[in-house]
Coordinates of C-alpha atoms (C1' of nucleotides) in Angstrom, one line a residue:
Chain A
X449 CA 13.1 -0.3 -19.5
X450 CA 9.9 -1.8 -18.3
X451 CA 11.8 -3.8 -15.7
X452 CA 14.8 -1.9 -14.6
X453 CA 17.0 -3.1 -11.8
X454 CA 14.9 -1.3 -9.3
X455 CA 15.4 -2.7 -5.8
X456 CA 12.1 -1.9 -4.1
X457 CA 12.0 -3.6 -0.7
X458 CA 8.4 -4.4 -0.5
X459 CA 8.6 -4.3 3.2
X460 CA 10.0 -0.8 3.2
X461 CA 7.4 0.3 0.6
X462 CA 4.6 -1.1 2.9
X463 CA 6.2 0.7 5.8
X464 CA 6.3 4.0 3.9
X465 CA 2.6 3.6 3.1
X466 CA 1.7 3.1 6.8
X467 CA 3.9 6.1 7.6
X468 CA 1.8 8.3 5.3
X469 CA -1.4 6.7 6.6
X470 CA -0.4 7.7 10.1
X471 CA 0.6 11.2 9.1
X472 CA -2.7 11.8 7.3
X473 CA -4.6 10.5 10.3
X474 CA -2.7 12.7 12.7
X475 CA -3.4 15.7 10.4
X476 CA -7.1 15.0 10.2
X477 CA -7.4 14.3 13.9
X478 CA -5.7 17.7 14.7
X479 CA -7.8 19.6 12.2
X480 CA -11.1 18.1 13.2
X481 CA -10.8 17.3 16.9
X482 CA -8.0 19.5 18.1
X483 CA -4.9 18.5 20.1
X484 CA -6.8 17.7 23.3
X485 CA -8.6 14.9 21.6
X486 CA -5.7 13.8 19.4
X487 CA -4.2 10.9 21.4
X488 CA -1.9 8.4 19.8
X489 CA -4.7 5.9 20.1
X490 CA -7.1 8.2 18.3
X491 CA -4.6 8.6 15.5
X492 CA -4.0 4.8 15.3
X493 CA -7.7 4.2 15.2
X494 CA -8.2 6.7 12.4
X495 CA -5.3 5.2 10.4
X496 CA -6.7 1.8 11.2
X497 CA -3.4 0.8 12.4
X498 CA -2.0 -0.7 15.6
X499 CA -1.0 1.7 18.3
X500 CA 2.5 0.5 18.5
X501 CA 3.1 1.3 14.9
X502 CA 2.9 5.0 15.8
X503 CA 5.8 4.5 18.1
X504 CA 7.6 2.3 15.6
X505 CA 7.5 4.7 12.6
X506 CA 7.8 7.9 14.6
X507 CA 9.6 8.0 17.9
X508 CA 6.6 9.1 19.7
X509 CA 3.8 11.6 19.7
X510 CA 6.0 14.7 19.7
X511 CA 8.0 13.7 16.6
X512 CA 4.9 12.7 14.8
X513 CA 3.3 16.1 15.3
X514 CA 6.5 17.8 14.3
X515 CA 6.4 16.0 11.0
X516 CA 2.7 16.8 10.5
X517 CA 3.5 20.5 10.9
X518 CA 6.5 20.4 8.6
X519 CA 4.7 18.6 5.8
X520 CA 1.5 20.7 5.8
X521 CA 3.4 24.0 6.2
X522 CA 5.7 23.3 3.3
X523 CA 2.8 22.4 1.0
X524 CA 1.0 25.7 1.6
X525 CA 4.2 27.7 1.7
X526 CA 5.0 26.4 -1.8
X527 CA 1.5 27.5 -3.0
X528 CA 2.1 31.0 -1.5
X529 CA 5.6 31.3 -3.2
X530 CA 4.0 30.4 -6.5
X531 CA 1.4 33.1 -6.0
X532 CA 3.9 35.9 -5.3
X533 CA 6.1 34.8 -8.2
X534 CA 3.2 35.4 -10.6
X535 CA 2.8 38.3 -13.0
X536 CA -0.2 40.0 -11.3
X537 CA 0.1 43.3 -9.4
X538 CA 0.8 43.1 -5.7
X539 CA -2.8 44.2 -4.9
X540 CA -4.2 41.4 -6.9
X541 CA -1.9 38.9 -5.3
X542 CA -2.9 40.2 -1.9
X543 CA -6.5 39.6 -2.6
X544 CA -5.7 36.0 -3.6
X545 CA -3.7 35.6 -0.4
X546 CA -6.7 36.8 1.6
X547 CA -8.9 34.2 -0.2
X548 CA -6.3 31.5 0.7
X549 CA -6.9 32.4 4.3
X550 CA -10.5 31.4 4.1
X551 CA -9.6 28.3 2.3
X552 CA -7.0 27.3 4.9
X553 CA -9.5 27.9 7.6
X554 CA -11.9 25.5 6.0
X555 CA -9.3 22.9 5.3
X556 CA -8.2 22.9 8.9
X557 CA -4.6 23.9 8.2
X558 CA -4.9 27.1 10.3
X559 CA -6.2 25.0 13.2
X560 CA -3.3 22.6 12.9
X561 CA -0.9 25.5 12.9
X562 CA -2.3 26.9 16.1
X563 CA -3.0 23.7 17.9
X564 CA 0.7 23.0 17.5
X565 CA 1.5 26.5 18.6
X566 CA -0.4 25.8 21.8
X567 CA 1.5 22.6 22.3
X568 CA 4.7 24.6 21.9
X569 CA 3.8 26.5 25.0
X570 CA 4.9 23.5 27.0
X571 CA 7.2 21.8 24.5
X572 CA 10.3 23.8 23.5
X573 CA 11.3 21.4 20.8
X574 CA 7.9 21.7 19.0
X575 CA 8.0 25.4 19.6
X576 CA 11.2 25.4 17.6
X577 CA 9.5 23.7 14.7
X578 CA 6.7 26.2 14.8
X579 CA 9.2 29.0 14.7
X580 CA 10.8 27.4 11.7
X581 CA 7.4 27.1 10.0
X582 CA 6.6 30.8 10.6
X583 CA 10.0 31.9 9.6
X584 CA 9.2 30.6 6.1
X585 CA 6.2 32.8 5.8
X586 CA 8.1 35.8 7.3
X587 CA 10.9 35.5 4.9
X588 CA 8.5 35.3 2.0
X589 CA 6.6 38.4 3.2
X590 CA 9.9 40.3 3.8
X591 CA 11.1 39.5 0.2
X592 CA 7.8 40.7 -1.2
X593 CA 7.9 43.9 0.9
X594 CA 11.5 44.6 -0.2
X595 CA 10.7 44.2 -3.9
X596 CA 7.7 46.3 -3.6
X597 CA 9.5 49.1 -1.8
X598 CA 12.2 49.1 -4.5
X599 CA 9.5 49.5 -7.2
X600 CA 7.8 52.5 -5.5
X601 CA 8.9 55.9 -6.3
X602 CA 8.5 57.4 -2.9
X603 CA 9.8 56.3 0.5
X604 CA 7.5 54.3 2.8
X605 CA 7.6 55.6 6.3
X606 CA 8.4 52.1 7.5
X607 CA 11.1 49.6 6.7
X608 CA 10.2 46.5 4.6
X609 CA 11.1 44.2 7.5
X610 CA 8.9 46.0 10.0
X611 CA 6.1 46.1 7.4
X612 CA 6.4 42.4 6.8
X613 CA 6.4 41.7 10.5
X614 CA 3.4 43.9 11.1
X615 CA 1.4 42.4 8.2
X616 CA 2.3 38.9 9.2
X617 CA 1.3 39.5 12.8
X618 CA -2.0 40.9 11.7
X619 CA -2.6 37.7 9.8
X620 CA -1.7 35.6 12.8
X621 CA -3.8 37.7 15.2
X622 CA -6.8 37.3 12.9
X623 CA -6.4 33.6 12.7
X624 CA -6.2 33.3 16.5
X625 CA -9.3 35.4 17.0
X626 CA -11.2 33.4 14.3
X627 CA -10.2 30.1 15.9
X628 CA -11.4 31.4 19.3
X629 CA -14.8 31.9 17.7
X630 CA -14.8 35.7 17.2
X631 CA -17.1 36.2 14.3
X632 CA -16.6 38.4 11.3
X633 CA -19.6 40.4 12.5
X634 CA -18.0 41.2 15.9
X635 CA -14.7 42.1 14.3
X636 CA -14.1 42.5 10.5
X637 CA -11.0 40.3 10.4
X638 CA -10.9 39.4 6.7
X639 CA -12.3 42.7 5.7
X640 CA -9.5 44.5 7.6
X641 CA -6.9 42.3 5.9
X642 CA -8.4 42.9 2.5
X643 CA -8.3 46.7 3.1
X644 CA -4.5 46.3 3.1
X645 CA -4.9 45.5 -0.6
X646 CA -6.6 48.9 -1.0
X647 CA -3.7 50.6 0.8
X648 CA -1.4 48.9 -1.6
X649 CA -3.5 50.3 -4.5
X650 CA -3.4 53.7 -3.0
X651 CA 0.4 53.6 -2.7
X652 CA 0.8 52.4 -6.2
X653 CA -1.5 55.1 -7.6
X654 CA 0.5 57.6 -5.7
X655 CA 3.7 56.2 -7.2
X656 CA 2.3 56.3 -10.7
X657 CA 1.2 59.9 -10.2
X658 CA 4.7 60.9 -9.2
X659 CA 5.9 59.5 -12.5
X660 CA 4.0 62.0 -14.5
Chain B
X447 CA -16.8 56.0 61.8
X448 CA -14.0 53.9 63.0
X449 CA -16.3 51.1 64.1
X450 CA -19.4 51.2 62.1
X451 CA -22.1 48.6 62.6
X452 CA -20.6 46.4 59.9
X453 CA -21.4 42.7 60.3
X454 CA -18.4 40.9 59.0
X455 CA -19.0 37.2 59.1
X456 CA -15.5 36.0 60.0
X457 CA -16.3 32.7 58.4
X458 CA -17.1 34.4 55.1
X459 CA -14.1 36.7 55.4
X460 CA -11.9 33.7 55.9
X461 CA -13.4 32.0 52.9
X462 CA -12.9 35.1 50.8
X463 CA -9.3 35.2 51.8
X464 CA -8.6 31.7 50.7
X465 CA -10.5 32.4 47.5
X466 CA -8.1 35.2 46.7
X467 CA -5.2 33.0 47.8
X468 CA -6.3 30.3 45.3
X469 CA -6.9 32.9 42.5
X470 CA -3.4 34.3 43.0
X471 CA -1.8 30.9 43.1
X472 CA -3.6 29.9 39.9
X473 CA -2.5 33.1 38.2
X474 CA 1.1 32.6 39.2
X475 CA 1.0 29.0 38.2
X476 CA -0.3 29.8 34.8
X477 CA 2.2 32.6 34.3
X478 CA 5.2 30.7 35.4
X479 CA 4.5 27.1 34.5
X480 CA 1.9 27.3 31.8
X481 CA -1.4 25.5 31.7
X482 CA 0.0 22.0 31.1
X483 CA 1.7 22.1 34.4
X484 CA -1.1 24.0 36.1
X485 CA -3.0 21.2 37.8
X486 CA -5.5 21.7 40.6
X487 CA -3.0 20.1 42.8
X488 CA -0.2 22.4 41.8
X489 CA -2.5 25.4 42.5
X490 CA -3.5 24.0 45.9
X491 CA 0.2 23.5 46.8
X492 CA 1.1 27.0 45.7
X493 CA -1.8 28.5 47.8
X494 CA -0.8 26.2 50.6
X495 CA -4.4 25.0 50.7
X496 CA -6.1 21.6 50.6
X497 CA -6.9 20.4 47.1
X498 CA -10.6 20.0 47.8
X499 CA -10.9 23.7 48.7
X500 CA -10.3 24.5 45.0
X501 CA -13.5 22.6 44.2
X502 CA -15.3 24.1 47.2
X503 CA -14.7 27.7 46.3
X504 CA -14.8 27.4 42.6
X505 CA -16.9 24.7 41.0
X506 CA -13.8 23.2 39.4
X507 CA -10.8 23.9 37.3
X508 CA -12.7 25.5 34.5
X509 CA -14.5 28.1 36.5
X510 CA -11.4 28.9 38.5
X511 CA -9.4 29.7 35.3
X512 CA -12.3 31.7 33.9
X513 CA -12.2 33.9 37.0
X514 CA -8.4 34.3 36.8
X515 CA -8.8 35.6 33.2
X516 CA -11.6 38.0 34.1
X517 CA -9.8 39.5 37.1
X518 CA -6.4 40.0 35.4
X519 CA -8.0 41.3 32.2
X520 CA -10.1 43.9 33.9
X521 CA -7.2 45.1 35.9
X522 CA -5.1 45.8 32.8
X523 CA -8.0 47.0 30.7
X524 CA -8.6 49.7 33.3
X525 CA -5.0 50.8 33.1
X526 CA -5.3 51.1 29.3
X527 CA -8.6 53.0 29.6
X528 CA -6.9 55.5 31.9
X529 CA -4.0 55.8 29.4
X530 CA -6.2 56.7 26.5
X531 CA -8.3 59.1 28.5
X532 CA -5.2 61.1 29.3
X533 CA -4.3 64.5 27.7
X534 CA -1.3 63.3 25.7
X535 CA -1.3 63.1 21.9
X536 CA -2.3 59.8 20.4
X537 CA 1.3 59.1 19.3
X538 CA 2.5 59.6 22.8
X539 CA -0.2 57.3 24.2
X540 CA 0.7 54.7 21.6
X541 CA 4.3 54.6 22.7
X542 CA 3.1 54.1 26.3
X543 CA 0.9 51.3 25.1
X544 CA 3.9 49.6 23.4
X545 CA 5.8 49.9 26.7
X546 CA 2.9 48.3 28.5
X547 CA 3.3 45.3 26.2
X548 CA 6.8 44.6 27.4
X549 CA 5.6 45.1 31.0
X550 CA 2.8 42.6 30.5
X551 CA 5.1 40.1 29.0
X552 CA 7.4 40.3 32.0
X553 CA 4.5 40.1 34.5
X554 CA 3.2 37.0 32.8
X555 CA -0.2 38.4 31.9
X556 CA 0.3 37.9 28.2
X557 CA 1.1 34.3 28.9
X558 CA -2.0 33.8 31.0
X559 CA -4.1 35.3 28.2
X560 CA -2.7 33.0 25.6
X561 CA -2.5 29.9 27.8
X562 CA -6.2 30.3 28.3
X563 CA -6.8 31.0 24.6
X564 CA -5.2 27.6 24.0
X565 CA -7.5 26.0 26.6
X566 CA -10.4 27.6 24.7
X567 CA -9.5 25.5 21.6
X568 CA -11.1 22.5 23.4
X569 CA -13.4 24.3 25.9
X570 CA -16.1 26.4 24.3
X571 CA -17.2 28.0 27.6
X572 CA -13.7 29.3 28.3
X573 CA -13.3 30.4 24.7
X574 CA -16.4 32.5 25.3
X575 CA -14.7 34.2 28.3
X576 CA -11.6 34.8 26.2
X577 CA -13.8 36.5 23.5
X578 CA -15.3 38.7 26.2
X579 CA -11.9 39.7 27.4
X580 CA -10.7 40.6 23.9
X581 CA -13.9 42.4 23.1
X582 CA -13.0 44.8 25.9
X583 CA -9.7 45.7 24.2
X584 CA -11.3 45.9 20.8
X585 CA -14.0 48.2 21.9
X586 CA -11.4 50.4 23.5
X587 CA -9.3 50.5 20.4
X588 CA -12.3 51.1 18.2
X589 CA -13.4 54.1 20.3
X590 CA -9.9 55.5 20.0
X591 CA -9.8 55.1 16.3
X592 CA -13.1 56.7 15.8
X593 CA -12.2 59.8 17.9
X594 CA -8.9 60.0 16.0
X595 CA -10.5 59.9 12.6
X596 CA -12.9 62.6 13.6
X597 CA -10.0 64.9 14.6
X598 CA -8.2 64.4 11.4
X599 CA -8.8 66.7 8.5
X600 CA -8.5 64.2 5.8
X601 CA -10.1 60.8 5.1
X602 CA -8.3 57.7 6.1
X603 CA -8.5 55.1 3.4
X604 CA -9.8 52.6 6.0
X605 CA -12.7 52.5 8.4
X606 CA -12.0 53.0 12.1
X607 CA -13.4 49.6 12.9
X608 CA -11.2 47.9 10.4
X609 CA -8.2 49.9 11.6
X610 CA -8.8 48.9 15.2
X611 CA -9.2 45.3 14.2
X612 CA -6.0 45.4 12.2
X613 CA -4.0 47.0 14.9
X614 CA -5.4 44.8 17.6
X615 CA -4.6 41.7 15.5
X616 CA -1.1 42.9 14.9
X617 CA -0.7 43.1 18.7
X618 CA -2.1 39.7 19.2
X619 CA 0.1 38.2 16.5
X620 CA 3.2 39.8 18.0
X621 CA 2.3 38.4 21.4
X622 CA 1.8 34.9 20.0
X623 CA 5.2 35.0 18.2
X624 CA 7.0 36.3 21.2
X625 CA 5.5 33.6 23.4
X626 CA 6.6 31.0 20.8
X627 CA 10.1 32.2 21.3
X628 CA 10.6 34.3 18.2
X629 CA 13.2 36.8 19.2
X630 CA 13.1 40.5 18.5
X631 CA 16.2 39.9 16.4
X632 CA 14.5 37.5 14.1
X633 CA 11.4 39.6 13.7
X634 CA 11.1 43.2 15.0
X635 CA 7.8 42.8 16.8
X636 CA 7.9 45.7 19.2
X637 CA 9.8 47.9 16.7
X638 CA 7.1 47.2 14.1
X639 CA 4.3 48.1 16.6
X640 CA 6.2 51.3 17.6
X641 CA 6.4 52.3 14.0
X642 CA 2.6 52.6 14.0
X643 CA 3.2 55.5 16.4
X644 CA 5.3 57.2 13.7
X645 CA 2.5 56.6 11.2
X646 CA 0.2 58.4 13.5
X647 CA 2.7 61.2 13.7
X648 CA 2.9 61.3 10.0
X649 CA -0.9 61.5 9.6
X650 CA -1.2 64.2 12.2
X651 CA 1.5 66.3 10.6
X652 CA -0.4 66.0 7.3
X653 CA -3.5 67.0 9.1
X654 CA -1.9 70.1 10.5
X655 CA -0.4 71.0 7.1
X656 CA -3.9 70.9 5.6
X657 CA -5.0 73.4 8.2
X658 CA -2.6 76.0 7.0
Chain C
dT675 C1' 17.2 -23.6 2.9
dT676 C1' 18.7 -20.7 6.4
dA677 C1' 19.6 -16.4 8.7
dT678 C1' 18.6 -11.6 9.0
dT679 C1' 15.9 -7.6 8.9
dA680 C1' 11.5 -4.9 8.8
dA681 C1' 6.9 -4.5 10.1
dT682 C1' 3.1 -5.6 12.8
dC683 C1' 0.4 -7.3 16.7
dG684 C1' -1.8 -7.6 21.3
dG685 C1' -1.3 -6.3 25.7
dT686 C1' 0.7 -4.1 29.9
dC687 C1' 2.5 -0.4 32.7
dA688 C1' 3.2 3.5 35.8
dA689 C1' 1.9 8.1 36.2
dC690 C1' -1.3 11.5 36.5
dC691 C1' -5.5 14.1 36.6
dG692 C1' -10.0 16.1 38.1
dA693 C1' -13.8 15.1 40.7
dC694 C1' -15.8 13.7 44.7
dC695 C1' -17.1 12.6 49.7
dA696 C1' -17.5 11.8 54.6
dA697 C1' -15.7 13.6 58.7
dT698 C1' -14.1 17.6 61.3
dC699 C1' -13.2 22.2 62.8
dT700 C1' -14.6 27.2 63.2
dT701 C1' -17.7 30.8 63.6
dC702 C1' -22.2 32.8 63.9
dT703 C1' -27.1 32.9 65.5
dC704 C1' -30.6 32.4 68.7
Chain D
dG1101 C1' -24.6 27.1 75.2
dA1102 C1' -26.9 24.4 71.6
dG1103 C1' -27.4 24.0 67.0
dA1104 C1' -26.8 25.7 62.3
dA1105 C1' -23.9 27.2 58.6
dG1106 C1' -19.6 27.8 56.5
dA1107 C1' -15.0 26.3 55.7
dT1108 C1' -11.5 22.9 55.8
dT1109 C1' -9.4 18.3 56.0
dG1110 C1' -7.6 13.9 54.3
dG1111 C1' -8.3 10.4 51.4
dT1112 C1' -10.2 7.8 47.4
dC1113 C1' -11.9 6.7 42.8
dG1114 C1' -12.5 6.1 37.9
dG1115 C1' -10.5 7.2 33.8
dT1116 C1' -7.0 8.5 30.5
dT1117 C1' -2.5 8.9 28.6
dG1118 C1' 2.1 7.9 26.4
dA1119 C1' 5.4 4.7 26.5
dC1120 C1' 6.9 0.2 26.2
dC1121 C1' 7.7 -4.9 25.3
dG1122 C1' 7.9 -9.7 23.8
dA1123 C1' 6.1 -12.5 20.3
dT1124 C1' 4.7 -13.1 15.5
dT1125 C1' 4.6 -12.6 10.5
dA1126 C1' 6.5 -11.3 6.1
dA1127 C1' 10.2 -10.2 3.0
dT1128 C1' 15.0 -10.2 1.7
dA1129 C1' 19.7 -12.0 1.5
dA1130 C1' 23.2 -15.5 1.9

DNA sequence: TTATTAATCGGTCAACCGACCAATCTTCTC
DNA sequence: GAGAAGATTGGTCGGTTGACCGATTAATAA
C-alpha cells in the first residue's frame, strides 16, 4: 500500500503547482492592487514565474481571471451553505452572515468580486461568470427565504423570491458603497444589514405569539 | 430689454459651446460604449473636435469624467427632489421612482454612474466625486424616511437612517446586477423594489387603522 | 538509447493610450 | 489697426499592455 501503482507524472504535478501559484498571485494582485494594476506581468512577478507561463497554463488574462472568480466564490459559497444548514435560528445565522461580510472585506474577496464585475462591463464572457457566481448566492438566499416563510404562521407581504432578491441586492449595494470609500459613519451599511436580523426576530416573535 | 448691455465675449461663448459639446460626447460615449472604449480620442471624434481641445478645456480625462458625473447626477437628482416634494402619497411616489429606474437604465445614466464607480476603484479622486453624487441621493432618501416615520402612528422597528441606507443599497445592488446582465426573469429586481411600495401601503393602512 | 511530450525561458511585437507642444486662427481691447 | 487673449489645429512622444514565438530543459515512454 505504501507504493501503489500511482502514475504521477512529475511534470504534470509541477505544472499543477505553478498553476496554483499563478492563481494565488492573481487573486492577491486583484485584492491588493485592483484590476487596473493587475497586469499579466504583475501576476507573473508575484508568482515568481515567467510571463509566458501565464499564457501557457491559462489561455490568457481573461480565462485566468475567470478561474480566480470561480475558485474564490465557490470557497465562500460553501462556507455560507454550511452556515445556513446549521441548527441556529435564522436571526442568529443572519448575524453571522453580517460578520462574514466584514471578514470578506478584510480578506479582499469582496474587492475581487467587484473588480471582476467592473471588468464584466466590457467583457461579456466574464460578465457571464460573474452572473454565475452571484446566482449561487441568490439561489442560496431564495432557499432560505422559502424555508423561513413556510415556518412562519402568517403571510409575509412579499414573495420569498422577491425578498431574497431585495436582501441580496442590499448586500451588493452595501459592498459597492464600502468599496467606493463611503464610511460607516456616513451611511450605516453594516448596521442597516444587521437590523434585518431584528426584523427577522420581530417576525418570529409575532409567529410565536400567533401560536398561543 | 431685447438688447441689454450684455458683453458676450464671442471667444468665450465659442469655447463654452465646445465645452458642452465635449461633455455631451463624453456622456454618450460612456453610456453607449463604456469606459474601456471611452478614450479621449473617441470623445474628440464624437464631438467632432480636435483631441487637444479635450485637454485644453478640461485638464485631462479625469477631470472631464468628473464633470460628466456631476452634471448628469444633478440633473436627475433635481427630478427626484421634485417628485418627493409632490402631493402624492409616498406609495405613489415610490412607484414613480421605480419607473424612473427603468428610464435611467434606458437613457444610459445608470451605466455612466457605474462605469465611473468602477474607475473610482483605481482613482481616489473620482471615487470622491462618486461618493458626493451618491450622498445626494442618500440625503434625499433619509429626509423622506424621516418625514414618513414622523407621520406614522406606530414605531418602525428600524431607524429612518438605516432604512434609507437599506433601501438605497437595494437600489444600487439592483442596478449593478442589471448592468451585469442579470435578467428580470432570473431575479425580479424591479418587481422586488416595487414591492417596497406595497410595504409602504401596508404600513400606512396599519397607521390609519390605529387612528380609529 | 531514442523519441515524444510537458513545462519553462527570454525576448519581441503591434497596438493603443493620455499627455503634451509649437504654430495658427479668431475675436476682443485699446 | 495693432497687439493681446482665447481657442483651435496637427502632430509627436514616452510608456504600457496582452499576445505571441522559437529555443531549451526536464520527464516519460518506447
